[in-house]
mmCIF file of C-alpha atoms in Angstrom:
data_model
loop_
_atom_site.group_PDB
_atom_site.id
_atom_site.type_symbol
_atom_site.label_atom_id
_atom_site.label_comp_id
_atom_site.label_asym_id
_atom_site.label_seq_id
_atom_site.Cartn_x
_atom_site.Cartn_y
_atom_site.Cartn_z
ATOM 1 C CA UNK K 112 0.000 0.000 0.000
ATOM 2 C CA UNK K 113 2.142 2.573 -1.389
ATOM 3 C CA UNK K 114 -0.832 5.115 -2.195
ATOM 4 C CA UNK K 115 -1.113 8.548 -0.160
ATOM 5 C CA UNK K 116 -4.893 9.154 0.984
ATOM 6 C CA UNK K 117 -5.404 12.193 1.833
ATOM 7 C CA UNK K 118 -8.229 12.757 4.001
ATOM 8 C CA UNK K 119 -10.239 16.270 4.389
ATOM 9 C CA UNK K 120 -11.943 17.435 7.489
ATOM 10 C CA UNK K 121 -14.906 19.450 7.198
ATOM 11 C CA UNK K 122 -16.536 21.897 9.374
ATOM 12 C CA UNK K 123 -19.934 21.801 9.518
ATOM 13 C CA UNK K 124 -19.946 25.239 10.582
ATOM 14 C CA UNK K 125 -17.525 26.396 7.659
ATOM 15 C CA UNK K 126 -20.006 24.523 5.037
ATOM 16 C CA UNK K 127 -23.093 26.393 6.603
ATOM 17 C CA UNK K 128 -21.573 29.805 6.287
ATOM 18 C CA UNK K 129 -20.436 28.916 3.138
ATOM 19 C CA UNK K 130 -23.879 28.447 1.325
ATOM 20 C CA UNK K 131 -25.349 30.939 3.157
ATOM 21 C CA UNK K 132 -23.111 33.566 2.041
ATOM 22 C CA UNK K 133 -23.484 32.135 -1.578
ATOM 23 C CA UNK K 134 -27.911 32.386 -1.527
ATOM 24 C CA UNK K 135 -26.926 35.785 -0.085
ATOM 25 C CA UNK K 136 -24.327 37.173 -3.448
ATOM 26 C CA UNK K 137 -26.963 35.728 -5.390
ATOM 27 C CA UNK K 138 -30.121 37.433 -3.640
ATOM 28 C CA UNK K 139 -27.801 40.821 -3.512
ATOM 29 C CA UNK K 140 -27.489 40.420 -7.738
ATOM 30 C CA UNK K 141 -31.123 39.656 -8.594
ATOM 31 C CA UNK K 142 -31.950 42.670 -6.652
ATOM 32 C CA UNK K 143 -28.977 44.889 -8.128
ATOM 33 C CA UNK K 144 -30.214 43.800 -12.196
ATOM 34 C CA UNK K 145 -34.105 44.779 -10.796
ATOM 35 C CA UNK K 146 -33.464 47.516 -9.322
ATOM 36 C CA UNK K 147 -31.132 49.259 -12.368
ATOM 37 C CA UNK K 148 -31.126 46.993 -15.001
ATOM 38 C CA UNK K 149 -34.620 47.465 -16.294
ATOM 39 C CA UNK K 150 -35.554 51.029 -15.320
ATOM 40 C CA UNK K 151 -33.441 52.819 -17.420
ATOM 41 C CA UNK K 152 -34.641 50.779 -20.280
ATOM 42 C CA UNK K 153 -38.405 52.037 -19.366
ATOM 43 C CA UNK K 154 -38.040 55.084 -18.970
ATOM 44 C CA UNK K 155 -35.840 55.689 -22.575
ATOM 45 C CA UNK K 156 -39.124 54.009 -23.867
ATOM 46 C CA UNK K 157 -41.379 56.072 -22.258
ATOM 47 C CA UNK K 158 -40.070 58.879 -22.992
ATOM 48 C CA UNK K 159 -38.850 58.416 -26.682
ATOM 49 C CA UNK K 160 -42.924 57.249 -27.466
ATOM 50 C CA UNK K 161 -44.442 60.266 -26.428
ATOM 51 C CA UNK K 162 -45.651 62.561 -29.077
ATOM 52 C CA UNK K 163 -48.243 64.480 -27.484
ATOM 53 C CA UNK K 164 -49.364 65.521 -23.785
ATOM 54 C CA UNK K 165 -52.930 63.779 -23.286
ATOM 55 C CA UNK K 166 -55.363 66.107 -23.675
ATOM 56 C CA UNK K 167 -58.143 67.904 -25.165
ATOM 57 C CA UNK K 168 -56.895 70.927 -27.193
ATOM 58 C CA UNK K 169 -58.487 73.492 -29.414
ATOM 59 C CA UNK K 170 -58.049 76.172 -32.059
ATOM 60 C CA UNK K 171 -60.948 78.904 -33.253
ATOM 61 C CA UNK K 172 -61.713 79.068 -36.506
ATOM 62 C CA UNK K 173 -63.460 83.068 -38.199
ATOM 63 C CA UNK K 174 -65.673 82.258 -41.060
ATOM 64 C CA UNK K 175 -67.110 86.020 -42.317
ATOM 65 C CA UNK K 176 -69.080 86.968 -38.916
ATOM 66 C CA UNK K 177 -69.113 82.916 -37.116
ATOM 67 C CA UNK K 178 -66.753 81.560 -34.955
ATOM 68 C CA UNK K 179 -66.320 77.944 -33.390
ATOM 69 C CA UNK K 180 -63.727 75.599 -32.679
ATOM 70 C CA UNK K 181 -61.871 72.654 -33.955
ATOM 71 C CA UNK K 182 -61.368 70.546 -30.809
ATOM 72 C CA UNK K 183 -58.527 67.716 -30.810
ATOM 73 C CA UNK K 184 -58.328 65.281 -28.037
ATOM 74 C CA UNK K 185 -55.092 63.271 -28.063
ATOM 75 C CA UNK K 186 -53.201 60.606 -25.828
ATOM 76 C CA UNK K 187 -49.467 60.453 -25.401
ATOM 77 C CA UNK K 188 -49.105 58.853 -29.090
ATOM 78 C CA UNK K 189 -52.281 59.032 -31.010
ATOM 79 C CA UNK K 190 -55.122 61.566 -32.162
ATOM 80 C CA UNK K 191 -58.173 60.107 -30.575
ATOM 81 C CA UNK K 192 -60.876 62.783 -31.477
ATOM 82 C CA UNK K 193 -61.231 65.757 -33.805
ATOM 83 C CA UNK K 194 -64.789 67.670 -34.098
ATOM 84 C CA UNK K 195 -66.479 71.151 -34.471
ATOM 85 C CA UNK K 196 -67.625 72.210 -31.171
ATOM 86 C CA UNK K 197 -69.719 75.555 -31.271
ATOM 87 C CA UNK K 198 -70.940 75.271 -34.408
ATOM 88 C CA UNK K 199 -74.330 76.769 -34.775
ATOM 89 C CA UNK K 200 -77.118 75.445 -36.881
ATOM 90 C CA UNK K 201 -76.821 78.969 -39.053
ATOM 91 C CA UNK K 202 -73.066 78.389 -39.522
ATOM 92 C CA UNK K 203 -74.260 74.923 -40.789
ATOM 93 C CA UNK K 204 -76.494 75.749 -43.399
ATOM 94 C CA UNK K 205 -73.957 78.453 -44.578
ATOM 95 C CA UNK K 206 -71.207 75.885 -44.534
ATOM 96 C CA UNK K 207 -72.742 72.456 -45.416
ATOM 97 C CA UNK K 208 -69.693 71.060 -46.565
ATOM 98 C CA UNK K 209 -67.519 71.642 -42.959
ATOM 99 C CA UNK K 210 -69.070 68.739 -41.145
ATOM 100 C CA UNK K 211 -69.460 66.293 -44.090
ATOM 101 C CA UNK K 212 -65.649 66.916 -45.068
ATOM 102 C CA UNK K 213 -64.673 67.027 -41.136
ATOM 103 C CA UNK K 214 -65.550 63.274 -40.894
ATOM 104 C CA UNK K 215 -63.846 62.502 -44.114
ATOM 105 C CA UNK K 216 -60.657 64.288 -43.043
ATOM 106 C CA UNK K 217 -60.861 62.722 -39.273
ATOM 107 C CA UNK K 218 -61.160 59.121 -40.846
ATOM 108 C CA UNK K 219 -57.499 59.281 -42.792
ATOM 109 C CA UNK K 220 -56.241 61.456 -39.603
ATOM 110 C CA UNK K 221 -57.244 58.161 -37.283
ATOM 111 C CA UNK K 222 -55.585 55.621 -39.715
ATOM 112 C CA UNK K 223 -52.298 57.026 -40.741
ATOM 113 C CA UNK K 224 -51.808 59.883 -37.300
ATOM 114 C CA UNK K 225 -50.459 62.523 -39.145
ATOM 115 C CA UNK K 226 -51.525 65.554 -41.303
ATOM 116 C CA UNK K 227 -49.062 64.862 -43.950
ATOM 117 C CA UNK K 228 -50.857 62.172 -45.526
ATOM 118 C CA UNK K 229 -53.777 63.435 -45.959
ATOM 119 C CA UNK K 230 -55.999 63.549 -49.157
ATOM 120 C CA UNK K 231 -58.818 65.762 -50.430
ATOM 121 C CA UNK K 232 -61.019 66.380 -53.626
ATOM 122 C CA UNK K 233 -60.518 69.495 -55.475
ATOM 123 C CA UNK K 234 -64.101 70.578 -54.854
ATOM 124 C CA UNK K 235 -63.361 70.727 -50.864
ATOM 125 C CA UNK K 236 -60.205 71.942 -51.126
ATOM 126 C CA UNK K 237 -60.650 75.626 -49.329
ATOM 127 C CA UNK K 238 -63.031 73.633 -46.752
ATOM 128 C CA UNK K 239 -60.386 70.316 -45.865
ATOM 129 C CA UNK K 240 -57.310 73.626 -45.953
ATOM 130 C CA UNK K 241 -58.936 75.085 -43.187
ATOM 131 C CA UNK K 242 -59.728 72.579 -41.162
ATOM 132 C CA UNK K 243 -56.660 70.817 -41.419
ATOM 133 C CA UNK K 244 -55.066 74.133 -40.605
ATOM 134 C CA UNK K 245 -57.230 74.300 -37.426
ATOM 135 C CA UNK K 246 -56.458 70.774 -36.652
ATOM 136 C CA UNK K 247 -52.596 71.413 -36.777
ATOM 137 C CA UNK K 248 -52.904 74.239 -34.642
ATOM 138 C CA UNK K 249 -54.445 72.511 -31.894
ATOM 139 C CA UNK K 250 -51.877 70.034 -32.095
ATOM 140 C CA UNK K 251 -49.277 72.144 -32.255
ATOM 141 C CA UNK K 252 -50.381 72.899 -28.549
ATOM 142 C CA UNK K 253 -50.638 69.156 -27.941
ATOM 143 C CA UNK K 254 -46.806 68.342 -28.741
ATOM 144 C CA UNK K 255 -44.657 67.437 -25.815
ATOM 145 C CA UNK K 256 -41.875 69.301 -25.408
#
C-alpha cells in the first residue's frame, strides 16, 4: 500500500456559512439587475414614445361673422378625437360642406396619425385647408416638449 490518501476534514460550521453567504451574493445580484437593469430601459421608452401631452386641445376658426372651434383630443401617441364644437345650426347651413368633409378628413387622420398624408377632392379643397389648418394648430399645442 504505497498510495497517499489524503483525508479532508470538514466543518460543519464552515459549510453552513459557506452556502449561506453564496444564496446571499446571489439574492444581492437579482436585486442589483431589478433595481437598475430594467428602469433605465423604461423610462428611454417612455419617454422616446411620447408625441403628445394627453389632452383635449383646441383652435378657433373666423368664417365672415361665425366663430367655433376645432377641438382635438389626443393621448401620449395618437389623435383620438377631432370635431367642431360651437358650431351653430346657421353656420351649418352656410357651410354644409364643414361637417361632411370634417368626418372625411378625421377618418385618414385616425388611420395614418399625421396631417401629412392626408388627401382631399378638389371641390373641398378651401373647406379640408382650413380645417386641417385648425387641426394642426391645436396640435401644435398638444406636442410634448
Amino acid at each position: 500500500m504505497s498510495g497517499k490518501t489524503k483525508i479532508v476534514v470538514l466543518h460543519m460550521k464552515e459549510v453552513v456559512y459557506t452556502i449561506i453567504f453564496l444564496i446571499l451574493a446571489i439574492i444581492m445580484a437579482v436585486l442589483l439587475y431589478i433595481m437598475f437593469g430594467q428602469k433605465k430601459d423604461e423610462s428611454h421608452i417612455a419617454s422616446s414614445s411620447d408625441l403628445y401631452t394627453p389632452g383635449v386641445y383646441t383652435s378657433s376658426i373666423h368664417l365672415n361673422e361665425n366663430t367655433f372651434d376645432m377641438e382635438v383630443t389626443v393621448d401620449a401617441d395618437c389623435i383620438k378625437q377631432v370635431r367642431l364644437v360651437n358650431l351653430s345650426e346657421s353656420t351649418t347651413a352656410m357651410f354644409p360642406l364643414m361637417e361632411p368633409t370634417l368626418d372625411t378628413l378625421a377618418e385618414q387622420l385616425y388611420e395614418t396619425q399625421s396631417l401629412d398624408d392626408i388627401t382631399y377632392s378638389e371641390e373641398n379643397k378651401y373647406t379640408s385647408l382650413l380645417l386641417i389648418n385648425a387641426i394642426s394648430e391645436a396640435l401644435d399645442k398638444a406636442k410634448a416638449n
